[in-house]
Short mmCIF file of C-alpha atoms in Angstrom, two decimals:
data_model
loop_
_atom_site.label_atom_id
_atom_site.label_comp_id
_atom_site.label_asym_id
_atom_site.label_seq_id
_atom_site.Cartn_x
_atom_site.Cartn_y
_atom_site.Cartn_z
CA GLY A 1 9.78 -4.05 -37.31
CA ALA A 2 7.71 -6.49 -37.52
CA GLY A 3 5.46 -6.02 -34.83
CA VAL A 4 4.57 -3.61 -31.85
CA SER A 5 7.84 -3.62 -29.32
CA GLN A 6 7.37 -2.19 -25.77
CA SER A 7 10.15 -1.39 -23.38
CA PRO A 8 10.68 -2.49 -20.23
CA SER A 9 8.65 -5.67 -21.06
CA ASN A 10 8.85 -5.84 -16.65
CA LYS A 11 9.73 -3.02 -14.17
CA VAL A 12 9.67 -3.17 -10.50
CA THR A 13 9.85 0.17 -8.79
CA GLU A 14 9.56 1.58 -5.31
CA LYS A 15 6.46 3.96 -4.35
CA GLY A 16 6.77 7.62 -5.23
CA LYS A 17 9.35 6.75 -7.87
CA ASP A 18 9.04 7.91 -11.62
CA VAL A 19 8.71 5.24 -14.65
CA GLU A 20 9.06 5.67 -18.49
CA LEU A 21 7.10 3.05 -20.98
CA ARG A 22 8.00 2.89 -24.18
CA CYS A 23 6.13 2.07 -27.52
CA ASP A 24 7.37 1.89 -31.28
CA PRO A 25 4.12 1.02 -33.27
CA ILE A 26 4.62 -0.81 -36.69
CA SER A 27 6.12 1.28 -39.29
CA GLY A 28 3.34 3.44 -40.93
CA HIS A 29 0.71 3.10 -38.50
CA THR A 30 -0.38 6.82 -37.75
CA ALA A 31 -2.91 5.42 -34.68
CA LEU A 32 -1.17 4.54 -31.34
CA TYR A 33 -3.26 3.60 -28.26
CA TRP A 34 -2.33 3.02 -24.75
CA TYR A 35 -4.33 0.99 -22.35
CA ARG A 36 -4.09 -0.61 -18.93
CA GLN A 37 -4.89 -3.97 -18.04
CA ARG A 38 -5.11 -5.24 -14.49
CA LEU A 39 -4.38 -8.48 -13.19
CA GLY A 40 -7.45 -10.31 -14.49
CA GLN A 41 -9.21 -7.22 -15.79
CA GLY A 42 -9.97 -5.60 -18.86
CA LEU A 43 -8.73 -3.17 -21.27
CA GLU A 44 -8.45 0.18 -19.98
CA PHE A 45 -8.40 3.11 -22.55
CA LEU A 46 -5.82 5.86 -21.25
CA ILE A 47 -4.77 8.12 -24.80
CA TYR A 48 -4.92 7.64 -28.27
CA PHE A 49 -2.43 9.49 -30.87
CA GLN A 50 -3.58 10.20 -34.14
CA GLY A 51 0.22 11.18 -35.85
CA ASN A 52 1.75 13.38 -33.09
CA SER A 53 -1.27 14.78 -31.38
CA ALA A 54 -3.59 13.04 -28.70
CA PRO A 55 -7.29 14.17 -29.53
CA ASP A 56 -8.03 11.89 -26.66
CA LYS A 57 -6.75 12.38 -23.26
CA SER A 58 -9.89 11.38 -21.50
CA GLY A 59 -8.68 7.90 -19.94
CA LEU A 60 -5.55 9.21 -18.24
CA PRO A 61 -6.27 8.56 -14.50
CA SER A 62 -4.74 11.59 -12.83
CA ASP A 63 -2.08 14.52 -13.69
CA ARG A 64 0.97 12.11 -12.80
CA PHE A 65 0.10 10.67 -16.44
CA SER A 66 1.39 11.53 -19.28
CA ALA A 67 2.19 10.60 -22.87
CA GLU A 68 3.69 11.81 -25.76
CA ARG A 69 4.86 10.74 -29.21
CA THR A 70 7.62 11.95 -31.44
CA GLY A 71 8.02 12.06 -35.20
CA GLU A 72 4.84 9.78 -35.42
CA SER A 73 6.42 6.91 -34.30
CA VAL A 74 7.80 6.31 -31.06
CA SER A 75 5.46 6.97 -27.93
CA THR A 76 6.40 7.14 -24.39
CA LEU A 77 3.92 7.11 -21.04
CA THR A 78 5.42 8.41 -17.82
CA ILE A 79 3.83 7.77 -14.49
CA GLN A 80 5.19 10.44 -12.17
CA ARG A 81 5.26 9.51 -7.81
CA THR A 82 4.18 5.86 -8.82
CA GLN A 83 1.45 4.47 -6.34
CA GLN A 84 0.63 0.80 -5.21
CA GLU A 85 -2.61 1.38 -7.34
CA ASP A 86 -0.70 2.21 -10.86
CA SER A 87 0.66 -1.81 -10.90
CA ALA A 88 -1.17 -3.25 -14.32
CA VAL A 89 0.11 -4.27 -17.44
CA TYR A 90 0.43 -1.55 -19.87
CA LEU A 91 -0.62 -2.43 -23.40
CA CYS A 92 0.05 -0.38 -26.40
CA ALA A 93 -1.31 -0.81 -30.09
CA SER A 94 -0.89 0.85 -33.36
CA SER A 95 -3.37 0.94 -36.04
CA LEU A 96 -3.50 1.88 -39.68
CA ALA A 97 -6.64 3.56 -39.93
CA ILE A 98 -10.14 2.49 -38.37
CA GLY A 99 -9.54 -1.14 -38.02
CA GLU A 100 -7.14 -3.91 -36.63
CA LEU A 101 -4.99 -2.82 -33.61
CA PHE A 102 -1.82 -4.35 -33.42
CA PHE A 103 -0.81 -4.84 -29.79
CA GLY A 104 2.75 -4.85 -28.07
CA GLU A 105 3.52 -7.52 -25.67
CA GLY A 106 3.12 -5.25 -22.56
CA SER A 107 5.04 -3.80 -19.74
CA ARG A 108 4.35 -5.04 -16.47
CA LEU A 109 4.75 -2.73 -13.72
CA THR A 110 5.05 -3.43 -10.46
CA VAL A 111 5.16 -0.45 -7.20
CA LEU A 112 6.27 -1.75 -4.16
CA GLY B 1 -19.54 8.66 -23.73
CA GLU B 2 -18.41 5.75 -25.35
CA ASN B 3 -19.56 2.36 -23.34
CA VAL B 4 -19.54 -1.31 -23.95
CA GLU B 5 -21.60 -3.97 -21.47
CA GLN B 6 -20.51 -7.64 -22.55
CA HIS B 7 -22.10 -10.18 -21.04
CA PRO B 8 -21.60 -12.87 -19.13
CA SER B 9 -18.34 -12.26 -17.61
CA THR B 10 -17.65 -15.87 -17.23
CA LEU B 11 -18.97 -18.79 -19.90
CA SER B 12 -18.24 -22.81 -19.14
CA VAL B 13 -19.20 -24.78 -21.70
CA GLN B 14 -18.37 -28.40 -22.69
CA GLU B 15 -16.54 -29.36 -26.06
CA GLY B 16 -18.46 -29.55 -29.13
CA ASP B 17 -20.98 -26.79 -27.82
CA SER B 18 -21.39 -23.56 -28.77
CA ALA B 19 -20.75 -20.24 -27.04
CA VAL B 20 -22.22 -17.27 -27.43
CA ILE B 21 -21.21 -13.65 -26.13
CA LYS B 22 -23.35 -10.66 -26.53
CA CYS B 23 -22.41 -7.04 -26.28
CA THR B 24 -24.45 -3.95 -26.25
CA TYR B 25 -22.96 -0.67 -26.96
CA SER B 26 -23.95 3.12 -26.44
CA ASP B 27 -21.86 5.03 -29.19
CA SER B 28 -24.49 5.64 -32.39
CA ALA B 29 -21.57 6.93 -34.65
CA SER B 30 -19.62 3.61 -33.78
CA ASN B 31 -19.42 1.64 -37.41
CA TYR B 32 -16.31 -0.85 -36.22
CA PHE B 33 -17.03 -3.54 -34.12
CA PRO B 34 -14.32 -6.06 -33.53
CA TRP B 35 -13.86 -9.08 -31.49
CA TYR B 36 -10.05 -9.86 -29.53
CA LYS B 37 -9.14 -13.05 -28.69
CA GLN B 38 -6.27 -13.00 -25.12
CA GLU B 39 -4.99 -16.18 -24.05
CA LEU B 40 -3.45 -16.17 -20.81
CA GLY B 41 -0.19 -14.66 -20.67
CA LYS B 42 -0.29 -12.97 -24.32
CA ARG B 43 -1.38 -9.68 -25.89
CA PRO B 44 -4.82 -9.45 -27.35
CA GLN B 45 -5.56 -10.35 -30.85
CA LEU B 46 -8.23 -9.67 -33.56
CA ILE B 47 -9.70 -12.60 -34.39
CA ILE B 48 -13.21 -11.21 -36.05
CA ASP B 49 -14.54 -7.87 -36.69
CA ILE B 50 -17.47 -6.89 -38.50
CA ARG B 51 -18.60 -2.91 -40.09
CA SER B 52 -21.73 -1.53 -39.78
CA ASN B 53 -22.89 -2.16 -43.67
CA VAL B 54 -23.09 -5.90 -42.51
CA GLY B 55 -25.60 -7.54 -40.37
CA GLU B 56 -23.30 -10.94 -39.74
CA LYS B 57 -20.37 -11.88 -40.83
CA LYS B 58 -18.68 -15.83 -40.68
CA ASP B 59 -14.82 -17.32 -40.47
CA GLN B 60 -15.08 -21.00 -40.46
CA ARG B 61 -16.23 -21.77 -36.61
CA ILE B 62 -16.71 -18.04 -35.37
CA ALA B 63 -19.24 -15.85 -36.56
CA VAL B 64 -20.53 -12.36 -35.36
CA THR B 65 -23.65 -10.53 -35.80
CA LEU B 66 -24.79 -7.12 -35.50
CA ASN B 67 -28.03 -4.90 -34.79
CA LYS B 68 -27.37 -1.25 -35.21
CA THR B 69 -31.23 -0.47 -34.27
CA ALA B 70 -30.40 -2.23 -31.07
CA LYS B 71 -26.80 -1.43 -30.44
CA HIS B 72 -25.54 -4.94 -30.14
CA PHE B 73 -23.27 -7.59 -31.49
CA SER B 74 -22.74 -10.92 -30.50
CA LEU B 75 -20.00 -13.78 -30.85
CA HIS B 76 -20.62 -17.03 -31.71
CA ILE B 77 -18.54 -19.94 -31.56
CA THR B 78 -19.43 -23.47 -32.64
CA GLU B 79 -18.41 -26.91 -32.04
CA THR B 80 -15.71 -25.15 -29.24
CA GLN B 81 -12.39 -26.83 -28.67
CA PRO B 82 -10.08 -26.68 -25.57
CA GLU B 83 -7.75 -24.01 -27.26
CA ASP B 84 -10.76 -21.91 -27.51
CA SER B 85 -10.43 -21.48 -23.92
CA ALA B 86 -9.32 -17.38 -23.52
CA VAL B 87 -10.66 -14.12 -22.42
CA TYR B 88 -12.84 -12.59 -25.46
CA PHE B 89 -13.40 -8.88 -25.89
CA CYS B 90 -15.58 -7.07 -27.60
CA ALA B 91 -14.98 -3.44 -28.78
CA GLN B 92 -16.41 -0.13 -30.45
CA GLU B 93 -14.82 2.12 -32.90
CA GLY B 94 -15.75 5.70 -32.87
CA GLY B 95 -13.26 8.39 -34.27
CA PHE B 96 -10.41 6.47 -34.07
CA LYS B 97 -11.23 4.95 -30.60
CA THR B 98 -11.40 1.79 -29.73
CA ILE B 99 -13.10 1.18 -26.47
CA PHE B 100 -13.45 -2.29 -25.09
CA GLY B 101 -15.71 -4.47 -23.21
CA ALA B 102 -14.93 -5.99 -19.88
CA GLY B 103 -13.93 -9.46 -21.25
CA THR B 104 -15.60 -12.73 -21.29
CA ARG B 105 -13.66 -15.67 -19.71
CA LEU B 106 -14.48 -18.78 -21.86
CA PHE B 107 -13.78 -22.25 -20.29
CA VAL B 108 -14.24 -25.38 -22.52
CA LYS B 109 -14.18 -28.66 -20.63
CA ALA B 110 -12.71 -31.48 -22.64
#
């Protein structure tokens, strides 16, 4: 596609449920990033992929968070046993190399 | 580890005045410093960037300066307009990992 695509755009879930967020990067972009943005806050780094490998997972808040990327394309961020503090917009971005990050519209997660 | 400090957190200026946002970083290996603008409810978008081999870059009303010795870089917006109102994030990239500052909320009053 022309840009980074994320789904779902909005997700409301109950505390304790698992959620999966999907990111389709720009075709050919080898680097893929996940960030979390709480309301009115900054961009919190979660994880990035170079190809299918994740050299740096240091930003994942807890072991309830995991991410994978297959075929150097689609990535999935999974949050298990969601908590209310997980409520945020989860932004995905991709880049070709060291340079501009192209962001998706984000997935807004609300945990009740 | 990597860290980017950004100041101020909020900035209010009169239309036509200049706005300056400053960032300091800790990772001396960083060599790419982008600035992103995020309008309300929108995704962040790159507005200007600078690499470590230059000290200044300008694009119309926007300029960025970099001081690698002091590990700080700044965004300058001249002749501000109401549509410049947004949140601005500085960032540093080292080894493909991009870390963002906390953001500056800029208000341009007409």
